[in-house]
């Protein structure tokens, strides 16, 4: 069995953002040389997500609106977490519902995704450098 590990760095200029990282993950699979196996992609921060869905701007705005209704960023004082002096209580909750990681099959050296499936990095407390881990195992 072979294994491959890489960290991808992100630094969004907005507090919240969705970034399609499918191509970067596909490049990792090619770089690994693994033909048959699995790829794990996970956010390494507790205020960011990795998830799979459609690459459609209306849907991304719907996600953002929905998450803001569930856990509005402001007023910051509504979150006990922010009593520590932080302002990202909402981002912890948004990350929880959008998920930490995805696992995708690698078949014939490619991501074995469904027809509309794309892999996204979801940022909920951006404007700073944050990492995503890519781990591939197989042969
Ligand atoms: Zn926090």
Tab-separated table of C-alpha atoms and ligand atoms in Angstrom:
chain	number	residue	atom	x	y	z
A	1	UNK	CA	0.000	0.000	0.000
A	2	UNK	CA	1.226	3.490	-0.823
A	3	UNK	CA	0.352	6.675	0.993
A	4	UNK	CA	0.513	10.366	0.161
A	5	UNK	CA	0.041	13.429	2.347
A	6	UNK	CA	-0.262	17.087	1.432
A	7	UNK	CA	-1.475	20.282	3.110
A	8	UNK	CA	-3.321	22.877	1.027
A	9	UNK	CA	-3.287	26.465	2.363
A	10	UNK	CA	-6.084	29.005	2.067
A	11	UNK	CA	-6.355	32.666	3.026
A	12	UNK	CA	-9.707	34.128	1.986
A	13	UNK	CA	-10.158	37.911	1.813
A	14	UNK	CA	-13.723	37.599	3.167
A	15	UNK	CA	-14.922	36.172	6.496
A	16	UNK	CA	-16.987	33.495	4.727
A	17	UNK	CA	-16.237	31.809	1.384
A	18	UNK	CA	-16.778	28.624	-0.593
A	19	UNK	CA	-13.880	27.482	-2.797
A	20	UNK	CA	-14.034	24.638	-5.318
A	21	UNK	CA	-10.928	22.518	-4.589
A	22	UNK	CA	-11.794	19.554	-6.883
A	23	UNK	CA	-8.993	20.341	-9.345
A	24	UNK	CA	-6.402	20.618	-6.550
A	25	UNK	CA	-7.514	17.265	-5.124
A	26	UNK	CA	-7.389	15.695	-8.606
A	27	UNK	CA	-3.801	17.019	-8.942
A	28	UNK	CA	-2.924	15.409	-5.583
A	29	UNK	CA	-4.273	12.078	-6.861
A	30	UNK	CA	-2.132	12.375	-10.018
A	31	UNK	CA	0.938	13.369	-7.961
A	32	UNK	CA	0.424	10.372	-5.636
A	33	UNK	CA	0.514	7.906	-8.538
A	34	UNK	CA	-2.167	5.904	-6.728
A	35	UNK	CA	-4.577	4.171	-9.141
A	36	UNK	CA	-6.961	2.392	-6.756
A	37	UNK	CA	-7.657	3.656	-3.241
A	38	UNK	CA	-9.264	6.382	-1.175
A	39	UNK	CA	-8.657	10.069	-0.619
A	40	UNK	CA	-9.522	11.802	2.644
A	41	UNK	CA	-9.835	15.605	2.527
A	42	UNK	CA	-10.361	17.400	5.841
A	43	UNK	CA	-10.274	20.923	7.199
A	44	UNK	CA	-7.588	21.226	9.885
A	45	UNK	CA	-9.427	24.084	11.624
A	46	UNK	CA	-12.592	24.057	13.736
A	47	UNK	CA	-14.132	27.010	11.896
A	48	UNK	CA	-13.846	25.642	8.324
A	49	UNK	CA	-15.402	22.724	6.426
A	50	UNK	CA	-14.787	20.404	3.516
A	51	UNK	CA	-17.941	19.165	1.805
A	52	UNK	CA	-19.273	17.869	-1.506
A	53	UNK	CA	-22.073	19.453	-3.503
A	54	UNK	CA	-22.902	21.184	-6.783
A	55	UNK	CA	-20.785	24.093	-8.097
A	56	UNK	CA	-23.607	26.571	-8.547
A	57	UNK	CA	-23.460	30.185	-7.349
A	58	UNK	CA	-27.169	30.342	-6.395
A	59	UNK	CA	-26.731	27.299	-4.191
A	60	UNK	CA	-23.658	28.831	-2.504
A	61	UNK	CA	-25.612	31.996	-1.722
A	62	UNK	CA	-28.449	29.798	-0.392
A	63	UNK	CA	-25.981	28.009	1.889
A	64	UNK	CA	-24.630	31.303	3.151
A	65	UNK	CA	-28.121	32.719	3.801
A	66	UNK	CA	-29.261	29.481	5.485
A	67	UNK	CA	-26.178	29.322	7.728
A	68	UNK	CA	-26.625	32.993	8.669
A	69	UNK	CA	-30.237	32.277	9.670
A	70	UNK	CA	-29.135	29.275	11.753
A	71	UNK	CA	-26.142	30.960	13.368
A	72	UNK	CA	-25.921	34.687	12.596
A	73	UNK	CA	-22.459	36.194	12.999
A	74	UNK	CA	-23.913	39.203	14.831
A	75	UNK	CA	-24.646	40.141	17.509
A	76	UNK	CA	-21.374	38.604	18.628
A	77	UNK	CA	-22.555	38.775	22.267
A	78	UNK	CA	-25.207	36.062	21.668
A	79	UNK	CA	-22.548	33.297	21.838
A	80	UNK	CA	-21.116	32.127	25.150
A	81	UNK	CA	-18.016	31.050	23.200
A	82	UNK	CA	-17.266	34.704	22.442
A	83	UNK	CA	-16.970	35.512	26.160
A	84	UNK	CA	-13.411	34.217	25.767
A	85	UNK	CA	-12.754	37.356	23.689
A	86	UNK	CA	-13.193	35.612	20.326
A	87	UNK	CA	-15.806	36.632	17.748
A	88	UNK	CA	-16.208	33.345	15.875
A	89	UNK	CA	-18.860	31.476	17.887
A	90	UNK	CA	-21.030	31.332	14.759
A	91	UNK	CA	-18.174	29.866	12.677
A	92	UNK	CA	-17.799	26.874	15.028
A	93	UNK	CA	-21.522	26.094	14.599
A	94	UNK	CA	-21.455	26.595	10.804
A	95	UNK	CA	-18.485	24.240	10.512
A	96	UNK	CA	-20.306	21.586	12.525
A	97	UNK	CA	-23.294	21.486	10.195
A	98	UNK	CA	-21.248	21.654	6.951
A	99	UNK	CA	-18.889	18.901	8.103
A	100	UNK	CA	-15.199	18.358	8.706
A	101	UNK	CA	-14.184	16.031	5.862
A	102	UNK	CA	-15.024	14.008	2.784
A	103	UNK	CA	-13.771	10.610	1.622
A	104	UNK	CA	-13.757	9.914	-2.128
A	105	UNK	CA	-12.886	6.700	-3.976
A	106	UNK	CA	-9.946	6.761	-6.383
A	107	UNK	CA	-10.565	4.556	-9.439
A	108	UNK	CA	-8.178	4.228	-12.405
A	109	UNK	CA	-6.141	7.125	-10.971
A	110	UNK	CA	-9.078	9.558	-10.848
A	111	UNK	CA	-11.595	10.871	-8.307
A	112	UNK	CA	-14.658	8.640	-8.602
A	113	UNK	CA	-17.268	11.389	-8.116
A	114	UNK	CA	-20.903	11.486	-9.197
A	115	UNK	CA	-21.804	13.609	-12.257
A	116	UNK	CA	-22.425	16.884	-10.356
A	117	UNK	CA	-20.280	16.292	-7.297
A	118	UNK	CA	-17.546	18.836	-6.569
A	119	UNK	CA	-15.351	19.187	-3.490
A	120	UNK	CA	-15.462	22.502	-1.606
A	121	UNK	CA	-13.554	24.267	1.123
A	122	UNK	CA	-16.033	26.172	3.283
A	123	UNK	CA	-14.564	29.103	5.222
A	124	UNK	CA	-16.528	30.622	8.119
A	125	UNK	CA	-13.838	32.671	9.860
A	126	UNK	CA	-11.406	33.697	7.148
A	127	UNK	CA	-8.871	36.456	6.482
A	128	UNK	CA	-6.091	34.265	7.885
A	129	UNK	CA	-4.014	31.294	6.726
A	130	UNK	CA	-5.741	27.933	7.223
A	131	UNK	CA	-5.026	24.394	6.073
A	132	UNK	CA	-6.734	21.404	4.485
A	133	UNK	CA	-5.180	17.942	4.780
A	134	UNK	CA	-5.205	15.571	1.798
A	135	UNK	CA	-4.365	11.937	2.600
A	136	UNK	CA	-4.443	9.288	-0.110
A	137	UNK	CA	-3.945	5.558	0.461
A	138	UNK	CA	-4.017	2.744	-2.052
A	139	UNK	CA	-1.864	1.209	-4.732
B	1	LIG	ZN1	-13.491	30.216	18.460
